[in-house]
Amino acid sequence: MRQGVALPLHTLIWVFLTGSLYCQRPSVVNIGAIFTFNSVIGRVARTAMEAAVSDVNADPRILNGTELRLHMEDANCSVFLGSVEVFQVLDKNIVAIVGPQSSSIAHMISEIANGLQVPLISYAATDPSLSALQFPFFLRTTQSDAYQMAAMADLIDFYGWKEVIAVYVDDDYGRNGVYTLGDELEKKMSRISYKLALPVQFNLSDITELLNKSKVLGPRVYVVHVDPDPRLRIFTVAKQLQMMTSSYVWLATDWLSTTIDSFSPTNRTSLTVLEGVVTLRQHIPQSNRKRAFISRWKKMQKEGLASSELNAYGLCAYDTVWAVAHSIENFINEYRNISFSFIDRLHDMKPSEIELGKLKVFDGGSLLRRKLLKTNMSGLTGQVQFNEDRNRVIGGYDVINIDQMTIRTVGFWTNYSGFSVSPPKTLKGRRSSYSPLDYKLDNVMWPGGNTERPRGWEIANNEKPLRIGVPKRASFVEFVTELNDSHTIQGYCIDVFIEAQKLVPYEIPYRFEPFGNGLSNPNYDELVKMVAENVFDAAVGDIAIVKNRTSIVDFSQPYATTGLVIVAPIDNSKSNAWVFLKPFTWEMWCVTAAFFVMIAVVIWTLEHRVNKDFRGPPKRQLVTMFLFSFSTLFKKNQEDIMSPLGRLVMVVWLFLLMVITSSYTANLTSILTVQQLSSPITGIDSLIASNWPIGYQVGSFAYSYLTESLYIPRSRLVQLGSPEEYEKALRQGPYDGGVGAIIDELTYIELFLSRQTDFGIIGQTFTRSGWGFAFQRDSPLAIDMSTAILKLSESGELQKIHEKWFCKMGCPSEKNLESELNQLHLISFWGLYLLCGIFTLTAFLIFLLRVVLQFVRYKKQQAVPPSPLSSSSSWSTRFSQSIHNFVDFIDEKEEAIKRMFIHGGNPQGQAT
């Protein structure tokens, strides 16, 4: 009976002791830290973490007597050593690992942390690919490079650069950061043109070789994304290679700000190599705690406890230890105990194999991770919180500029306000949306001491001029060709390019390189393809902007409008009721009619006083005046000319009429009698349905359009190489080895028809396109040349170039191809009309002067003393009376005037 009672008592004592042990708070909690001790970040982080542990253990409000112990291991910048050291740390029953600083090491040991359920909290691993889905136990108290690259892309877009060169270290941190930057730039319609990777352990020769290669590339905006480098080797080499001049732009991620923040005041002279560089720095708001810690840090430096200046990652490391301590405190308060258990599979391994059996799983790892994710504390770096991706809630970046060894903040960036000259804290909540138009930064001093925004690219220089391919045409050489293998390129297209290039706000060294053999027109698709394949930097010529070409190159603004048209023989018989009007242009008809009226008026005026045929009632005189003028077209006139001046005028006028009438007769005869060709083609549909052979120009895009878009069989298409071949094929016709019609671009056809009268354009232009200059994809020169072409067009210079090449005998585009090619123009007779006009007006002025002199003499003979009544009359009345008398005087016969002067009588009343 006693024995039965004693057994339960022992059991109760054992349960009580076990429960007391389980509920007892641990006296020590171990955390680990893996980082590179001797590095820019490591030197600061080590001191900061030790200070944080000391502060935690000295604060009675946290952990309540439980000691926090930090076990540190040196990764020595090696992924392998970091992976080995993590096992050394985990062997000490740690509940969390602070670090690592390296993203590459973080990738490796995050897998181990996942397996052993130990939270891994990094203060410096910024690789954006360290995702919460792949590594659920990974957290970071710094900002992911996903945010930093968004800020960098915004900075590039703010200054309008479209292409950059990325220089990066070839590891997870560098590759993934640059990949993210590329994604962000694509959102801004920009891109990373070239990615220059450096080895993880790069040296000066690696940098020199890389930068030398980049000097021949077009972009001049460099984004440097490497590990902190206190020797600033990249910029030192860049300065030696003359790459820190005003034509270059150097941007750096926060590795550079971390590096220069770690410099001691005596080491700031090295900033001279950074003149004009712009970099980002994690924004840490000012606070009393931060200022107090900075003062404490300076004191620690004097005591030899800190060997480096404080930087942003040091502050993050300090806050990381405190965040872990708060989470452990909350964990212990709720669960009271920290325990570990073996992994059965590892524990059962044979001794001869790798001894991993001592590794233990942290039983409360998931629970502690949950506490960490709920962190919401105020630290040295501001408010410490985690988002759903287990990254720290973003706090923004400072934009800093190195100007004459001075680190100057020119603005701030956040993902909710963009760029501003005000700190993020003052902007948060002020506006819910923002636009790039609202962005603002202070003036930046760029490399070379220039405050003006650099262009950011250099497409060519004197050592490497722009390679411009130009078609070496065999026909229609007015557009572009090489003169007899003389390396002299000329033509309408070349003149447009040269004038446009003068309006580009920078110098473009270039070299024309002919494309083609000169015996036949080259294939323009091949020329454009060579631009896309970097054989040429650009192509200049009569290059049509069509769909398949725009997919591989960029075109400038069109400088000429064109499209495909049909040219065929036309019927010019002009057999209609108004064919007699066709020999003259309307200007010619109007001027001729005006001269008939002028001759009628002048002859009537000269003959009215001396010729009875030109006297009588007003109606009769009006009819006589115009009948006489038009009767001069016939050999015999009804009225004779009696005055000498009238005869002089008639001699000149009849000579003019003889030339005009003979030219009219000859041209009308030609129109009515010359046999013209005709064609039943009315448009593209009837041409396709006719099954006649169709001609096209060699090298033109018309061939691919006709076969691929209109599905015309290739057997129907006949290639033609020159205007002479055009004419021959059209005259032969579809049944005699020729073609029924030719399809070509309007610009060529206009030039062809300016020399031909038997062919014309049928229907309307059935495609619309233009000619432009081709450039490689995303070339900034395409935009600048487009702007220059628009300026040429607005100033009228583009039209002048066109007239220079194609309007020497009249612009083909302005000719009426159906009529004006057979018409006589005023320009052919203006000399005759001018001569006739001069003689006619001279005769009229002589007559008028003679009459005025006679009238003055007449008035003197008729002069009488003024009466009082006439003296009182107004001046206007007297002037009207004088004019009336002058008209009456002119109307008198010449004989009556002469008798009046002889006898001194009044001629009035003697007129008949």
Coordinates of C-alpha atoms in Angstrom, one line a residue, residues 854-855 857-859 861-862 889 894-908 910:
Q854 CA -2.8 121.8 -127.8
F855 CA -5.4 122.3 -125.1
R857 CA -2.6 126.7 -126.3
Y858 CA -6.3 126.7 -127.0
K859 CA -7.1 127.9 -123.5
Q861 CA -6.4 132.0 -127.0
Q862 CA -9.8 131.8 -125.4
F889 CA -11.4 119.3 -127.0
E894 CA -7.8 117.4 -135.9
E895 CA -8.7 119.6 -138.9
A896 CA -11.0 121.7 -136.7
I897 CA -8.3 122.3 -134.2
K898 CA -5.8 123.4 -136.9
R899 CA -8.4 125.9 -138.3
M900 CA -9.0 127.3 -134.9
F901 CA -5.3 127.9 -134.4
I902 CA -5.1 129.7 -137.8
H903 CA -8.3 131.8 -137.5
G904 CA -8.5 132.1 -133.7
G905 CA -12.1 130.9 -133.7
N906 CA -14.0 128.5 -131.6
P907 CA -13.8 124.9 -133.0
Q908 CA -17.0 123.8 -131.2
Q910 CA -17.8 122.3 -136.4

